[in-house]
CSV table of C-alpha atoms in Angstrom, one decimal:
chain,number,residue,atom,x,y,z
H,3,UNK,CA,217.5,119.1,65.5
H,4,UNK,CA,215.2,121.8,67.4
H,5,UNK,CA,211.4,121.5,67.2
H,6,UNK,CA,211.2,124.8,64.2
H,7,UNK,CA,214.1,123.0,62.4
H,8,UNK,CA,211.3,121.6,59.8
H,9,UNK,CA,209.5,124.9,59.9
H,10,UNK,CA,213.0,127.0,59.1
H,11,UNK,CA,213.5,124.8,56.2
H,12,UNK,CA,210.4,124.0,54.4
H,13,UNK,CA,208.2,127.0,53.8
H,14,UNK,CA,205.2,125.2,52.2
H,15,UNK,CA,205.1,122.9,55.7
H,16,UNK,CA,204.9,125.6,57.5
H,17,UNK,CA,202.5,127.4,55.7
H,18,UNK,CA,200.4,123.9,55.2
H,19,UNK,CA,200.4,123.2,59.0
H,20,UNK,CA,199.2,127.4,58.9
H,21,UNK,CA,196.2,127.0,56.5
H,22,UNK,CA,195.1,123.4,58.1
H,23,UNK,CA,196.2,121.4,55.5
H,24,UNK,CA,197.5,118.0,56.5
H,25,UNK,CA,200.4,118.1,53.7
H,26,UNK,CA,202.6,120.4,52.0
H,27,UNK,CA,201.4,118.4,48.7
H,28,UNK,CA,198.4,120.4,49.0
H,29,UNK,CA,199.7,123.5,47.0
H,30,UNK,CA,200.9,121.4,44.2
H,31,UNK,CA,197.4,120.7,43.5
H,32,UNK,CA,196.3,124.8,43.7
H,33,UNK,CA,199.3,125.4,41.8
H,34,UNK,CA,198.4,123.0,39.1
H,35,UNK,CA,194.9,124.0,39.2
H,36,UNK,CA,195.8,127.8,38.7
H,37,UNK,CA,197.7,127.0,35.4
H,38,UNK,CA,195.2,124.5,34.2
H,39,UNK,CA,191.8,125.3,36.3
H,40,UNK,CA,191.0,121.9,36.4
H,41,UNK,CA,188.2,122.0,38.9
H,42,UNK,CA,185.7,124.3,36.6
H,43,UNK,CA,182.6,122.7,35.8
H,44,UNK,CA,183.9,119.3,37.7
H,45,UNK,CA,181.1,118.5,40.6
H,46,UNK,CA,182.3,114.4,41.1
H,47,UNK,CA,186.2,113.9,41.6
H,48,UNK,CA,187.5,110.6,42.6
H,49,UNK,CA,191.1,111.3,44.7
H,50,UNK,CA,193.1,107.9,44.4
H,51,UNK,CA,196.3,106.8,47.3
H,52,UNK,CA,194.7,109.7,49.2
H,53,UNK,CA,196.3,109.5,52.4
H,54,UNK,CA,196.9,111.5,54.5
H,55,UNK,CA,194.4,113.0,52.7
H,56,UNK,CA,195.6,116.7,51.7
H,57,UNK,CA,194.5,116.7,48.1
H,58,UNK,CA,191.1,115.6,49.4
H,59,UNK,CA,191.4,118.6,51.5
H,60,UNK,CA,192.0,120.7,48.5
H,61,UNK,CA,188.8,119.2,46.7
H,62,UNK,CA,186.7,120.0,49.4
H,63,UNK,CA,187.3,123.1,50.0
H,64,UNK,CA,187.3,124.4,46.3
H,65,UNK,CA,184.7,122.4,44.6
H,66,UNK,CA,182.8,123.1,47.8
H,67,UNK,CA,182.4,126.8,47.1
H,68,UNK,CA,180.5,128.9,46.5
H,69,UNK,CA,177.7,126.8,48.2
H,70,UNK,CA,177.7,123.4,45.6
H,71,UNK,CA,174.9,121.1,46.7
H,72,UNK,CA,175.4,118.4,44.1
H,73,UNK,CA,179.3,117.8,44.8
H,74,UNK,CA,180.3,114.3,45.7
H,75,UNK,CA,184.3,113.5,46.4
H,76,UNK,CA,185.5,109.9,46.6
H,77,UNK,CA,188.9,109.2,48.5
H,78,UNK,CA,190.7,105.9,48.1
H,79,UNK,CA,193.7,104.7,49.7
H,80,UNK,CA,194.7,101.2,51.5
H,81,UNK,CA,195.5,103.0,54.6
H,82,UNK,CA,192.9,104.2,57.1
H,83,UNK,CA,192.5,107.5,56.5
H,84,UNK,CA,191.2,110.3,58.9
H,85,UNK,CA,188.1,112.0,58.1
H,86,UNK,CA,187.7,115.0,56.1
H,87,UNK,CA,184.3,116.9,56.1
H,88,UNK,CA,182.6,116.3,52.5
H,89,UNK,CA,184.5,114.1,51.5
H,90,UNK,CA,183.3,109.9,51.4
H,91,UNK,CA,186.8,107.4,51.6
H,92,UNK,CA,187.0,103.7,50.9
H,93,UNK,CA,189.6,102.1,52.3
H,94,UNK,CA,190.6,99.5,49.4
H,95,UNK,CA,193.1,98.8,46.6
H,96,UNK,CA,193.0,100.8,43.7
H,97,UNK,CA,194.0,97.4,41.5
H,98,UNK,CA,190.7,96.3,42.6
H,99,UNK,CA,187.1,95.9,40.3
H,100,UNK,CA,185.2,95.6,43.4
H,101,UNK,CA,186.8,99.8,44.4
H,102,UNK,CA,185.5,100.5,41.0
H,103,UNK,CA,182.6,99.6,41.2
H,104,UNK,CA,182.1,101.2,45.1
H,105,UNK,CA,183.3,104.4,43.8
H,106,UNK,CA,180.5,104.2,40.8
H,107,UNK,CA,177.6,103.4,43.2
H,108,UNK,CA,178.5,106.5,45.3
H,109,UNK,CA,178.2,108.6,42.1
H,110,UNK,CA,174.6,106.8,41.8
H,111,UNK,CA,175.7,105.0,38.6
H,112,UNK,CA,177.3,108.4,37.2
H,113,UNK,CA,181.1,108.8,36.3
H,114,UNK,CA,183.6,110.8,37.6
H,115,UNK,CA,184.8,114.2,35.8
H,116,UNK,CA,188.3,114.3,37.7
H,117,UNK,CA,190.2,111.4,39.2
H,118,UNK,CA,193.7,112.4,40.6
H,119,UNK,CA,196.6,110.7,41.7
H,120,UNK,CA,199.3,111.9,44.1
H,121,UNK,CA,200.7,108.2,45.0
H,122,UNK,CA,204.3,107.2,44.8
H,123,UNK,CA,206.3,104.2,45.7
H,124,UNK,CA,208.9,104.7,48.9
H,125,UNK,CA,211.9,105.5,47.8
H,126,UNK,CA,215.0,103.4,47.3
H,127,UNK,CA,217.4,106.0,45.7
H,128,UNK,CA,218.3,104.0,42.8
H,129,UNK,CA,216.3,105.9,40.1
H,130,UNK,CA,215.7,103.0,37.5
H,131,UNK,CA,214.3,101.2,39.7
H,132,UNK,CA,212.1,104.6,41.8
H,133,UNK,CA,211.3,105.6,38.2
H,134,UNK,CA,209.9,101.7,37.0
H,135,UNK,CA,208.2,101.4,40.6
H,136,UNK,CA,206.3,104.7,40.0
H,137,UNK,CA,205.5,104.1,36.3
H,138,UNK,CA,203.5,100.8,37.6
H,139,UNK,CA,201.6,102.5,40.1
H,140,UNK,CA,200.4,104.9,37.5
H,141,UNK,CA,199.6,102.0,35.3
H,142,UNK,CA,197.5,101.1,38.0
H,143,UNK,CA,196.0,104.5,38.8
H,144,UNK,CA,195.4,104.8,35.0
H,145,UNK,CA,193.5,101.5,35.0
H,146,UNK,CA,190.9,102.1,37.9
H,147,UNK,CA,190.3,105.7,36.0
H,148,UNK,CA,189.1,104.0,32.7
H,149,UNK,CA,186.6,102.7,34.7
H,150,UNK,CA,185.2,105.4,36.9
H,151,UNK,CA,186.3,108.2,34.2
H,152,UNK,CA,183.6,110.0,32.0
H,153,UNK,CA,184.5,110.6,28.7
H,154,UNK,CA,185.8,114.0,27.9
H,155,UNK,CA,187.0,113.7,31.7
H,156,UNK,CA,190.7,115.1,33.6
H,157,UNK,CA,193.4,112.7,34.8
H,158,UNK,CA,196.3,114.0,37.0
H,159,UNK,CA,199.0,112.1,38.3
H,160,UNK,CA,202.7,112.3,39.8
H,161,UNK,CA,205.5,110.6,37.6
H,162,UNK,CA,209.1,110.5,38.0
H,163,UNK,CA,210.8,111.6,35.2
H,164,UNK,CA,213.2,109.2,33.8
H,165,UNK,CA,214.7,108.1,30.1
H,166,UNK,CA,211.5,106.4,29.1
H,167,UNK,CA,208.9,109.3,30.0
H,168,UNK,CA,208.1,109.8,26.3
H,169,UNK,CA,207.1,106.0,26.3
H,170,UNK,CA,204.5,107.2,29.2
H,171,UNK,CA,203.5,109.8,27.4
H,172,UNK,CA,202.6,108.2,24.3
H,173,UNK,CA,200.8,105.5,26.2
H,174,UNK,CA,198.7,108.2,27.6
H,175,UNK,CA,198.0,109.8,24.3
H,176,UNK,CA,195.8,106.5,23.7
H,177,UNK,CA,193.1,107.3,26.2
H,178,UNK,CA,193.6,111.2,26.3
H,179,UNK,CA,193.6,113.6,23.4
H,180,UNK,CA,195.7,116.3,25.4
H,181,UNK,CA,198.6,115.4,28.0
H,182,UNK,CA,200.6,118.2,29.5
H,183,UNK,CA,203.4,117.9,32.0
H,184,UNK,CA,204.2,120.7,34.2
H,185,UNK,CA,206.3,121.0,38.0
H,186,UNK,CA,204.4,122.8,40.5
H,187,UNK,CA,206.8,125.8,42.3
H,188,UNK,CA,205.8,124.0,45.5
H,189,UNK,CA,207.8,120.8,44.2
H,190,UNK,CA,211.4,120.7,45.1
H,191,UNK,CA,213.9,121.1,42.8
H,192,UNK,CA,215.9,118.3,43.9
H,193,UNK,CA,212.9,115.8,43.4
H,194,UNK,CA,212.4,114.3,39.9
H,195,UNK,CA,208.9,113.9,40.2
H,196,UNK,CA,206.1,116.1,37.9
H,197,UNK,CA,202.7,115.8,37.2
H,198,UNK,CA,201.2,114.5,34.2
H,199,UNK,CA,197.7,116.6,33.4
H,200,UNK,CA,195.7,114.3,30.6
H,201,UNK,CA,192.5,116.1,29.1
H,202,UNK,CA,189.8,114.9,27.1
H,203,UNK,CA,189.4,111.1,28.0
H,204,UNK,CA,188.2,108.4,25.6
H,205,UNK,CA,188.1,104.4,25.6
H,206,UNK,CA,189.8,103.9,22.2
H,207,UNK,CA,187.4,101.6,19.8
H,208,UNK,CA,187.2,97.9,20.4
H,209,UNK,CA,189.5,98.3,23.8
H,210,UNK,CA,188.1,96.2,27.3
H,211,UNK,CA,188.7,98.3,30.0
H,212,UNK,CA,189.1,94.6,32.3
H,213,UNK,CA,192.0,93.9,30.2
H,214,UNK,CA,194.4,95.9,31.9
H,215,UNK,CA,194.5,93.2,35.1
H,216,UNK,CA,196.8,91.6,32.4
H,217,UNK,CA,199.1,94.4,32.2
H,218,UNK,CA,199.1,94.7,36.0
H,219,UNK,CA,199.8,90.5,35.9
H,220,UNK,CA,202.8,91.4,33.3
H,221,UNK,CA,201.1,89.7,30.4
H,222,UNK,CA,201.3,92.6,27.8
H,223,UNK,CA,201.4,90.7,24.8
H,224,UNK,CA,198.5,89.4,25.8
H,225,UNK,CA,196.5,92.9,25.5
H,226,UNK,CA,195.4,93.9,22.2
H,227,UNK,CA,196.5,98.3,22.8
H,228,UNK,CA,196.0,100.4,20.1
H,229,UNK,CA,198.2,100.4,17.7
H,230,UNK,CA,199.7,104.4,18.8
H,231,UNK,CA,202.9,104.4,20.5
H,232,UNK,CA,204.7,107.0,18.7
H,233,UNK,CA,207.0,108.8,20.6
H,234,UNK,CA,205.0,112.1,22.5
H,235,UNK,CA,206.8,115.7,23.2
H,236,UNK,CA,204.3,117.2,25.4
H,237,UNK,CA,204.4,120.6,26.6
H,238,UNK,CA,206.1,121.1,30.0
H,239,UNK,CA,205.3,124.0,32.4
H,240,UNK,CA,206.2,125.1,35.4
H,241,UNK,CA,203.2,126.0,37.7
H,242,UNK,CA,203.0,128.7,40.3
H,243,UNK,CA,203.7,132.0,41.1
H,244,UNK,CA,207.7,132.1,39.8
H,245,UNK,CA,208.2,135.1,42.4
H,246,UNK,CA,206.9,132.7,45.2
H,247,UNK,CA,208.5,130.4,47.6
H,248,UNK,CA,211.3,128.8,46.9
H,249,UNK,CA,211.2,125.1,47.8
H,250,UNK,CA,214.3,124.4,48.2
H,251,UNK,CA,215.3,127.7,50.2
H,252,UNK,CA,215.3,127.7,54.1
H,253,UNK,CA,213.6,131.2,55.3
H,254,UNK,CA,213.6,132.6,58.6
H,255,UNK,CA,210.6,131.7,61.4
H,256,UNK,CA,209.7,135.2,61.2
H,257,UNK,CA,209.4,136.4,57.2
H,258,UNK,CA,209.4,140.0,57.3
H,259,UNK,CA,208.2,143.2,59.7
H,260,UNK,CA,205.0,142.9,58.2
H,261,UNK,CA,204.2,139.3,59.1
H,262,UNK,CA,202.6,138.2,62.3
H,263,UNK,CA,204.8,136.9,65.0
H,264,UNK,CA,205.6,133.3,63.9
H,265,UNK,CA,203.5,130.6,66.2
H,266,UNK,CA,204.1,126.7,66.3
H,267,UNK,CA,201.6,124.7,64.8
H,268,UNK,CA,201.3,121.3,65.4
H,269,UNK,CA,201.0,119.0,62.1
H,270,UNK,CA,197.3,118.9,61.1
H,271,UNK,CA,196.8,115.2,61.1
H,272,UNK,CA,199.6,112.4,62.7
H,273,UNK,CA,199.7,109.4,60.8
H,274,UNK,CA,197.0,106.5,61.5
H,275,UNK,CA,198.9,103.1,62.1
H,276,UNK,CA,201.4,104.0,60.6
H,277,UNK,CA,204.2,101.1,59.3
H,278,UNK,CA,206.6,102.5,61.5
H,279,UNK,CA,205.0,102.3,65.1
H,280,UNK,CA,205.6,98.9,66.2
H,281,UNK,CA,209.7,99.7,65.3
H,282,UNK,CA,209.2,103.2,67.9
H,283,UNK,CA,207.4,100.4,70.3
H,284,UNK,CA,210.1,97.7,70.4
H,285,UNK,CA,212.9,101.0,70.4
H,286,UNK,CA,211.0,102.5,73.6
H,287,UNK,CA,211.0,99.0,75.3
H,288,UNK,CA,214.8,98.6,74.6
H,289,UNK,CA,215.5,102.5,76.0
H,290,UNK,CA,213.5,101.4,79.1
């Protein structure tokens, strides 16, 4: 595979490597944010399994503008993440009180008006089991952002969509008065994962926000949930210009007469440690 190969075949790389963003995930936020304007009015976001840290990006640069003063951003993620101007990380688990409470004291004892969640599991292919793995991790997600959420606040949040979605979304339904699903334009087709955008948050009466460690330890009969499970149709929406980029499409380097001439970019930001660099070390010795 040449060095453009990527470039030819995923347009929103390119163009996130064009723009400085360190992911293409980046325009799934804007997109979802154009349909749902989700950062008006919001001045303290909390962005949860941030690395490599494009949706941080994305927060920084629009609740940034036009010249916010009182804006605070809170990255999380277990990985070490690079630095991004405006923007405060903690590198800890999300499953964790002690995060909680770190991400509370850098709002000065106030509570976050967005929390957001682009995290998901690595992939094994077997869908039942992708689909279960990611629905955890959002139980988790969903559990840090009762505590750090203010009421009335926005949760968004990458599911996969499986059989059992409606059973997610009426789970949601108990902390927010308004969930929406909705598929950027910038996420492939092939991909069975969405975004979940939940409005409106509220602890329901005589619910303990510490009793979700139980759910997270497996003991759910354990925790006393409202009782409101009834099955949820939530709207779905696709987000994004529907004459834009094609996600799945491979385009040519050079896009049209009008365009620039096409120039290599170098990815924004190479992984930190990643999992994989001790395999390339022991490969490298073995070649050598």
């Amino acid at each position: 595979m040449g060095r453009y190969s990527k470039d030819k075949r995923d347009i929103y790389y390119r163009k996130a490597k064009e723009v400085g963003y360190r992911a293409r995930s980046a325009f799934k936020l804007l997109q979802i944010n154009e349909e749902y304007h989700i950062f008006d009015q919001v001045s303290r976001a909390v962005d949860l399994c941030a690395a490599p840290g494009s949706w941080s990006q994305v927060l920084s640069r629009e609740l940034y503008k036009p010249e916010k003063k009182d804006v605070k951003i809170v990255a999380v993620d277990l990985q070490e993440m690079a630095p991004i101007e405006g923007v405060i990380q903690i590198q800890g688990d999300i499953t964790s009180k002690k995060t909680a409470d770190e991400i509370i004291n850098h709002f000065e004892g106030k509570k976050a008006q967005l929390v957001i969640c682009d995290g998901a599991p690595d992939v094994t292919g077997l869908h039942d089991m992708d689909v279960y793995v990611q629905s955890q991790l959002l139980l988790s997600a969903l559990s840090i952002t009762a505590q750090v959420l203010c009421d009335g606040g926005t949760f968004i949040a990458k599911i996969f969509r499986g059989r059992d979605v409606t059973l997610l979304f009426a789970q949601l339904r108990v902390f927010f008065s308004e969930v929406a699903c909705c598929k950027p334009k910038s996420s492939r087709n092939s991909s069975m994962e969405a975004f979940v955008v939940c409005r409106d948050f509220s602890i329901p009466e005589g619910f303990d926000v510490n009793q979700f460690a139980l759910c997270l330890s497996g003991q759910y009969k354990n925790v006393p949930f409202p009782n409101k499970v009834n099955a949820e149709i939530v709207p779905f929406l696709a987000c994004g210009d529907l004459c834009g980029y094609d996600s799945d499409k491979s385009y040519p380097l050079q896009l049209g007469e009008d365009e620039e001439e096409f120039v290599y970019h170098e990815p924004v930001q190479k992984p930190i440690h990643p999992a994989y660099s001790e395999y390339l070390n022991m490969k490298r010795k073995c070649v050598d």
